[in-house]
Amino acid sequence: MAALLVDPLVLLAIEKLHKVLEDEVVLLVGVTGEIKKLSRMFTLIKAVLKDAETRQGKDEAVKIWLQNLKGVAYDVEHILDEWMTEALRSQAPNGGDGSCFSKMKVRSFLSPITCFKHVVLRHKIGSRIKEVRGRLHDIAEEKNQLGLRADSGEGERVDSELRWGERETSSLLDQTSVIGREGEKNEVLVLLLQEATEVPMVISIVGMGGLGKTTLAQLVYNDEVVKRHFDVRMWHRLHCILQAKKFLLVLDDVWSKDSQQWEKLRLPLQDGALGSRIIVTTRIEDVACMMGSTDHMHKLAVLSDEDCWLLFRSKALEHRSEEECSQLEEIGRQIVKKCGGVPLAAKTIGSVMHSRRTRSQWELVLRSEMWNSGDFFEGILPALLLSYYDLPPALKQCFAYFSIFPKDWRIWKDMIVKLWVAQGFVCSINGRGDMEEIGELYFDDLLRRSLLQDANINSDGSIEYCKMHDLVHDLAQYIAGSNCSVVEISKETSLNINNVQHSFLVDNNEGGDEADKLASISATLHKAHKLRTLPLQHSEISKVPDKLFHHLRRLRALDFSSTHIKKLPKTVGQLKHLRYLDLSHTYIEELPEELSNCINLQTLRLNGCEKLRKLPRGMRKMISLRHLEFKGLNDLRYLPQGIGILTELRTLTKFIVGGDDQGCKCGELKHLNHLQGSLRITSLQNVRSRDEASEAELYKKQHLHALSLEYDDKGGEPLNDEMKKMEEVLESLQPHTNLKELNIEYYKGSKLPKWIGNPMFSNLVEVKLSHCLKYKQLPGLWKLPSLTFLFIEGMVEVKKVGGEFIGDDQNDGSGGGGVSFPKLETLCFQEMPNWEEWELRGGDGEVMPSLLQLTIKDCPKL
C-alpha cells in the first residue's frame, strides 16, 4: 500500500489560484467568484490533510477521499496552466526579422489587454473551472463526514521554509564518518590476507539493507595493507589483464541467484594469481552460498546502541553547545534505540533532529506513531519515514520525483533541478532568487538530510551528481505510488500506465528489433494522457513513433538523450505544456520548425548533437526559454535572428556572431542580462564596428563567471584597418568585473585591450590567451590580485619577455617593491617558436611567490 502525496499538490494549486487573482486576468473570464471559492476550499481542506495522510493506511474511505482530492488538484493545476499558456502565447512575436527586440517591452505575465481574444476559449476555461469547483465542493463536504480533524499546529517543524544560504557504488569513502565497524573490518581483513588454495576465494558480507555492507567493503578496499597486498583492485569492473595478477574485486549489492551467470563471470577470474579475492555484499544468504563463500561468509550485525548513538550524535548535535547536548542526550538515546542498530536509520533521523532545537520538539519525534507503524509501511524503516514527513511540502514532491529513475542511477544535480522547475515543484522564497538557485538549495538540503549520498564534487567545489541508497529509493517509490513508474521496453510490455504522471522507459534489449521496440512504446503510451515526464535514454531506437505526441498533450519533460533518433515528428509543436527537452548526444539532423510553438519551453539541451546544422528560425517565439545548451555543435554556423528577445535566458552555451544577412548581430546580447555561468562568443571577425560591439553591453552581465572571445582560425594577414577594428571591438567587449575566467583565441590585433590587466577584475582567477598572432609583448597581468592560472599559447611574434610582464617596465630592477602575480600558481607557455629570451626581474618586490607549476613547451629558441 503506497502513501498518497497530496499536500504539495494542494499547496501548488492554492499558489496558482492566488497568482491568477493577483493578475486579475479572471475579470476577462467572468469567474472571479469561482476562483476565490476554489482557493478558500483548498485552504480549508489543507488543514485536515495531516490527519488524512496519517489515517489513510487504516481507513479505506479516507484513502479514496485523498485519491479524489489528488485528481481535482491535478486538474485545477492543469486548467490554470492552460490559462497561463494562452496568456503567454498572446505575447510571443509572430514574425519579423528579430530587429525589434530592443524596442520590445515584455508585458505582465498575464496581461489583461492581450489575454484570451477568443470568446470560445474564455467560455471553455470558465466552464471547466466551475466543473472542478463542484467536485471540490463535494470533497469538502465529505471531509466532515469522515471526521477529519484540522491540524492544531503542534509539532510543526521549525524550519518549514528552506534556509538560504544492480546499485552502482564507489570505492571512495570518508573513513572519518564510519563508526563501530573496526572489529568487523579486521575480521574481513583476516579472510582477505590468509593463505588460500583456490583462485579466487569469494568472501561474502551478508546483511539487511542499511546495515553498512557497502561501507564495510569500502573500509577494507581502501586499507593500506590491502593496497600493498594485491596487484590489482577492482570495484564493479574487470581490468583487461588479470593473468597471473593477484587481484581484489568487489561485487557490491548482488541480488541474482542465477548460478549460470555467476559461472560466466567466474571463468575469466580463474586466471588470476593465487591469493586473489572477491568480496561480495548481498542481502540474501543464498546468493553468498551460490557463489561458493559458505566458509568465508561474514554476517554483518547491527550496530551497538553506543555506536549508533555516536553516529546519530554526529548528525543531530553538530555545532551545539555542551549545555544543549547534555539536555538532549537522554531523549536522543531513546530515539536511537528505536533505530534498531541500523546505521542508515541513525544517520537519517539524526539529520532530522539537527533542525529541532528544543527538548519538546525531540519528544514529539520520540512519541511519533511512525515508530509503531508495523506492516502498514511495507518494510520501510520508520526513521526514513520520519525523515520524509519532516520535509517541507515542496521538498516532499521533489523527493518523490526521484522514484522515476531506476535504482543505481546517477542523479545529476543540474538535470534534476531543471526537471523540478519544469514540473512546477520549485517556488520562489518570498520573491527572492531564480528558480534554479532555489532548486539547488532543495537538492543540497536533501543531501544534508542524508536522503542523498555519495556526492561527486567538481573541481570548483560544486556538486555534480549524487546517488540514492536502495532503501531510500524504496521510500521514494512508496511515497510516489502509482504516480511514477519505470517501464522496460519489450514486445511483451502490456503495462497500464494510463494514470501515471511520470514514467521512465528503460531499453535493456541491446541490439533488439527496432520495430518491436517502437510498437512497445506506442502500445505502452497510447492512453497515457496524464503523463508529464517521459525519459528514454541510452536506447538504439532511431526514430520516434509518428503519432506518439498525439496522446501526450500534458507532457512537460521529454528526454531522448543518448538515443539514435535522427528527427522529431512535427507534432512536437503540439506539446504546449512542454518545459524541458533533452536531445543531447543523438543523431538529430534538423529540428522541426514547429518546435518554436512550444512557448513554455524552458530548457533545450542539444549537447553533442554533431549532425545538427541549424536551429529553428522561429525561436524568437520561445519567450520562456531559460537554458539553451549546444556544446559540441562545431558545424552550427549561426543562431536564428531574434535570440535577443529571449530575455529569460540564463544559459547560452555559445553566441555565434552572424555575417551578412544570416544570424544574430552582436547587439542581440544587449538585453540578455540574466546570462550566467559560461558564454563563448565566436566569429568575432563578423563584428563590423566598435559601436556594434558596444551594443552587447557585456559589462552588465554580472552573473557570467567565464567568458571566451574567439575569432575564426582562418584568413591571411589582416590589413591595418582590420587590425585596428579588431582592437576597437575587443576593447568594447569589456565584461563585468565579477568575471572569474577569460579566454581569448585567434585575435589578430597588435595590442590587447586595456581592461584585461585592470586590478578591478579582482575575481579573475584564470586567463588563457591562445594564438594572438600579432601581439609582440606579453600583457601586463601582474596586478590581477586573484589570478591563479595563466596559459599563453601560439604568440608567434613574441621574441622577448621582459619587465612589461611583471610590472618592471624599466627593465632595470627598479620596480616599485610590490608583488607581481601574488596568487599565480600555474604558468604555462606553449607554441612560441620565436621566443628567445626571458628576462625576469622584480626590483625590490616579489615575483610569483605562490608559483607551483611552470610549463614551457614547443619554444625551441628560448
Short mmCIF file of N, CA, C and O in Angstrom, two decimals, residues 443-505:
data_model
loop_
_atom_site.label_atom_id
_atom_site.label_comp_id
_atom_site.label_asym_id
_atom_site.label_seq_id
_atom_site.Cartn_x
_atom_site.Cartn_y
_atom_site.Cartn_z
N PHE A 443 18.09 20.56 -3.46
CA PHE A 443 18.98 19.41 -3.65
C PHE A 443 19.97 19.31 -2.49
O PHE A 443 20.17 18.24 -1.91
N ASP A 444 20.60 20.44 -2.15
CA ASP A 444 21.59 20.45 -1.08
C ASP A 444 20.95 20.06 0.25
O ASP A 444 21.58 19.41 1.10
N ASP A 445 19.69 20.47 0.45
CA ASP A 445 19.01 20.14 1.70
C ASP A 445 18.73 18.64 1.79
O ASP A 445 18.88 18.04 2.86
N LEU A 446 18.34 18.03 0.67
CA LEU A 446 18.12 16.59 0.68
C LEU A 446 19.42 15.84 0.94
O LEU A 446 19.42 14.79 1.60
N LEU A 447 20.52 16.35 0.44
CA LEU A 447 21.82 15.75 0.71
C LEU A 447 22.19 15.91 2.18
O LEU A 447 22.66 14.96 2.81
N ARG A 448 21.93 17.09 2.73
CA ARG A 448 22.23 17.33 4.14
C ARG A 448 21.43 16.41 5.05
O ARG A 448 21.90 16.00 6.11
N ARG A 449 20.22 16.06 4.62
CA ARG A 449 19.35 15.20 5.42
C ARG A 449 19.66 13.71 5.21
O ARG A 449 18.93 12.85 5.70
N SER A 450 20.72 13.41 4.47
CA SER A 450 21.15 12.02 4.22
C SER A 450 20.16 11.24 3.36
O SER A 450 20.20 10.01 3.34
N LEU A 451 19.26 11.93 2.67
CA LEU A 451 18.36 11.26 1.73
C LEU A 451 19.03 11.08 0.38
O LEU A 451 18.55 10.34 -0.48
N LEU A 452 20.13 11.78 0.16
CA LEU A 452 21.04 11.54 -0.96
C LEU A 452 22.41 11.27 -0.36
O LEU A 452 22.70 11.66 0.76
N GLN A 453 23.27 10.63 -1.15
CA GLN A 453 24.59 10.27 -0.61
C GLN A 453 25.60 10.20 -1.75
O GLN A 453 25.27 10.36 -2.91
N ASP A 454 26.86 9.94 -1.37
CA ASP A 454 27.96 9.74 -2.33
C ASP A 454 28.05 10.89 -3.32
O ASP A 454 28.09 10.69 -4.55
N ALA A 455 28.11 12.11 -2.82
CA ALA A 455 28.19 13.28 -3.70
C ALA A 455 29.53 13.29 -4.43
O ALA A 455 30.59 13.12 -3.83
N ASN A 456 29.47 13.51 -5.76
CA ASN A 456 30.67 13.69 -6.56
C ASN A 456 30.89 15.19 -6.73
O ASN A 456 30.03 15.91 -7.24
N ILE A 457 32.06 15.68 -6.32
CA ILE A 457 32.33 17.11 -6.26
C ILE A 457 33.20 17.53 -7.43
O ILE A 457 34.22 16.89 -7.73
N ASN A 458 32.81 18.61 -8.11
CA ASN A 458 33.62 19.18 -9.19
C ASN A 458 34.84 19.89 -8.62
O ASN A 458 34.96 20.13 -7.42
N SER A 459 35.76 20.27 -9.53
CA SER A 459 36.98 20.95 -9.11
C SER A 459 36.69 22.29 -8.45
O SER A 459 37.48 22.77 -7.63
N ASP A 460 35.55 22.91 -8.81
CA ASP A 460 35.21 24.21 -8.21
C ASP A 460 34.43 24.06 -6.91
O ASP A 460 33.97 25.06 -6.33
N GLY A 461 34.27 22.82 -6.44
CA GLY A 461 33.59 22.59 -5.18
C GLY A 461 32.10 22.37 -5.29
O GLY A 461 31.44 22.06 -4.30
N SER A 462 31.54 22.50 -6.48
CA SER A 462 30.11 22.27 -6.67
C SER A 462 29.81 20.79 -6.80
O SER A 462 30.68 19.99 -7.15
N ILE A 463 28.56 20.41 -6.52
CA ILE A 463 28.15 19.01 -6.59
C ILE A 463 27.73 18.68 -8.02
O ILE A 463 26.90 19.36 -8.61
N GLU A 464 28.31 17.63 -8.58
CA GLU A 464 27.98 17.21 -9.94
C GLU A 464 26.83 16.22 -9.94
O GLU A 464 25.85 16.39 -10.67
N TYR A 465 26.95 15.17 -9.14
CA TYR A 465 25.87 14.19 -9.06
C TYR A 465 25.93 13.48 -7.72
O TYR A 465 26.90 13.56 -6.99
N CYS A 466 24.85 12.78 -7.40
CA CYS A 466 24.75 12.01 -6.15
C CYS A 466 24.17 10.64 -6.46
O CYS A 466 23.79 10.34 -7.59
N LYS A 467 24.09 9.84 -5.45
CA LYS A 467 23.42 8.55 -5.51
C LYS A 467 22.31 8.51 -4.45
O LYS A 467 22.24 9.36 -3.59
N MET A 468 21.48 7.49 -4.53
CA MET A 468 20.42 7.30 -3.54
C MET A 468 20.48 5.86 -3.05
O MET A 468 20.51 4.93 -3.87
N HIS A 469 20.53 5.67 -1.75
CA HIS A 469 20.55 4.33 -1.17
C HIS A 469 19.29 3.57 -1.59
O HIS A 469 18.21 4.14 -1.74
N ASP A 470 19.45 2.27 -1.76
CA ASP A 470 18.31 1.44 -2.19
C ASP A 470 17.09 1.61 -1.30
O ASP A 470 15.96 1.71 -1.78
N LEU A 471 17.31 1.64 0.02
CA LEU A 471 16.17 1.75 0.93
C LEU A 471 15.51 3.12 0.83
O LEU A 471 14.29 3.24 0.98
N VAL A 472 16.30 4.16 0.58
CA VAL A 472 15.73 5.49 0.40
C VAL A 472 14.96 5.54 -0.92
O VAL A 472 13.90 6.16 -1.01
N HIS A 473 15.49 4.86 -1.94
CA HIS A 473 14.76 4.78 -3.22
C HIS A 473 13.44 4.03 -3.03
O HIS A 473 12.41 4.41 -3.61
N ASP A 474 13.46 2.98 -2.21
CA ASP A 474 12.21 2.26 -1.90
C ASP A 474 11.20 3.21 -1.26
O ASP A 474 10.00 3.16 -1.55
N LEU A 475 11.69 4.08 -0.38
CA LEU A 475 10.82 5.07 0.26
C LEU A 475 10.22 6.02 -0.78
O LEU A 475 9.02 6.30 -0.75
N ALA A 476 11.06 6.50 -1.70
CA ALA A 476 10.56 7.41 -2.74
C ALA A 476 9.49 6.72 -3.59
O ALA A 476 8.47 7.33 -3.93
N GLN A 477 9.70 5.45 -3.94
CA GLN A 477 8.71 4.71 -4.71
C GLN A 477 7.41 4.54 -3.91
O GLN A 477 6.32 4.65 -4.46
N TYR A 478 7.57 4.26 -2.63
CA TYR A 478 6.40 4.08 -1.76
C TYR A 478 5.58 5.37 -1.68
O TYR A 478 4.35 5.35 -1.77
N ILE A 479 6.27 6.49 -1.55
CA ILE A 479 5.59 7.78 -1.45
C ILE A 479 4.92 8.14 -2.77
O ILE A 479 3.77 8.60 -2.80
N ALA A 480 5.63 7.95 -3.88
CA ALA A 480 5.09 8.34 -5.18
C ALA A 480 3.93 7.44 -5.59
O ALA A 480 3.01 7.88 -6.28
N GLY A 481 3.98 6.17 -5.18
CA GLY A 481 2.90 5.24 -5.52
C GLY A 481 2.72 5.10 -7.02
O GLY A 481 3.67 4.96 -7.78
N SER A 482 1.47 5.18 -7.46
CA SER A 482 1.16 4.97 -8.87
C SER A 482 1.46 6.20 -9.72
O SER A 482 1.29 6.18 -10.94
N ASN A 483 1.93 7.28 -9.11
CA ASN A 483 2.27 8.48 -9.89
C ASN A 483 3.44 8.26 -10.83
O ASN A 483 3.53 8.88 -11.87
N CYS A 484 4.37 7.43 -10.39
CA CYS A 484 5.62 7.24 -11.12
C CYS A 484 5.83 5.76 -11.44
O CYS A 484 5.41 4.89 -10.67
N SER A 485 6.47 5.50 -12.56
CA SER A 485 6.75 4.11 -12.91
C SER A 485 8.00 4.03 -13.77
O SER A 485 8.34 4.98 -14.48
N VAL A 486 8.68 2.88 -13.69
CA VAL A 486 9.79 2.56 -14.57
C VAL A 486 9.33 1.40 -15.43
O VAL A 486 8.93 0.35 -14.92
N VAL A 487 9.35 1.58 -16.75
CA VAL A 487 8.80 0.58 -17.67
C VAL A 487 9.91 0.09 -18.60
O VAL A 487 10.61 0.89 -19.22
N GLU A 488 10.09 -1.22 -18.67
CA GLU A 488 11.08 -1.79 -19.58
C GLU A 488 10.45 -2.03 -20.94
O GLU A 488 9.37 -2.60 -21.06
N ILE A 489 11.14 -1.57 -21.98
CA ILE A 489 10.64 -1.72 -23.35
C ILE A 489 10.84 -3.16 -23.81
O ILE A 489 11.96 -3.68 -23.80
N SER A 490 9.79 -3.81 -24.19
CA SER A 490 9.87 -5.15 -24.79
C SER A 490 8.57 -5.42 -25.52
O SER A 490 7.55 -4.78 -25.25
N LYS A 491 8.57 -6.36 -26.44
CA LYS A 491 7.35 -6.61 -27.19
C LYS A 491 6.27 -7.24 -26.34
O LYS A 491 5.11 -7.28 -26.72
N GLU A 492 6.66 -7.72 -25.13
CA GLU A 492 5.66 -8.29 -24.24
C GLU A 492 5.04 -7.24 -23.31
O GLU A 492 4.13 -7.53 -22.55
N THR A 493 5.56 -6.00 -23.37
CA THR A 493 5.08 -4.96 -22.45
C THR A 493 3.59 -4.71 -22.63
O THR A 493 3.12 -4.47 -23.73
N SER A 494 2.85 -4.79 -21.56
CA SER A 494 1.42 -4.51 -21.62
C SER A 494 0.97 -3.80 -20.36
O SER A 494 -0.13 -3.98 -19.88
N LEU A 495 1.88 -3.02 -19.76
CA LEU A 495 1.57 -2.33 -18.52
C LEU A 495 0.57 -1.21 -18.77
O LEU A 495 0.63 -0.52 -19.78
N ASN A 496 -0.32 -1.04 -17.83
CA ASN A 496 -1.30 0.04 -17.90
C ASN A 496 -0.75 1.23 -17.11
O ASN A 496 -0.70 1.20 -15.89
N ILE A 497 -0.33 2.27 -17.83
CA ILE A 497 0.18 3.47 -17.15
C ILE A 497 -0.72 4.66 -17.48
O ILE A 497 -0.27 5.81 -17.53
N ASN A 498 -2.00 4.37 -17.68
CA ASN A 498 -2.93 5.42 -18.10
C ASN A 498 -3.03 6.56 -17.10
O ASN A 498 -3.30 7.70 -17.48
N ASN A 499 -2.85 6.26 -15.81
CA ASN A 499 -2.99 7.30 -14.79
C ASN A 499 -1.64 7.75 -14.22
O ASN A 499 -1.60 8.48 -13.24
N VAL A 500 -0.57 7.30 -14.84
CA VAL A 500 0.77 7.62 -14.35
C VAL A 500 1.15 9.04 -14.79
O VAL A 500 0.88 9.45 -15.92
N GLN A 501 1.77 9.79 -13.90
CA GLN A 501 2.20 11.16 -14.20
C GLN A 501 3.62 11.20 -14.78
O GLN A 501 3.91 12.04 -15.62
N HIS A 502 4.48 10.30 -14.30
CA HIS A 502 5.90 10.35 -14.68
C HIS A 502 6.38 8.92 -14.93
O HIS A 502 6.25 8.07 -14.05
N SER A 503 6.95 8.67 -16.09
CA SER A 503 7.37 7.31 -16.42
C SER A 503 8.73 7.33 -17.11
O SER A 503 8.97 8.13 -18.01
N PHE A 504 9.61 6.44 -16.67
CA PHE A 504 10.95 6.29 -17.26
C PHE A 504 10.96 5.01 -18.08
O PHE A 504 10.70 3.93 -17.55
N LEU A 505 11.24 5.11 -19.37
CA LEU A 505 11.31 3.93 -20.24
C LEU A 505 12.74 3.42 -20.28
O LEU A 505 13.67 4.19 -20.55
#
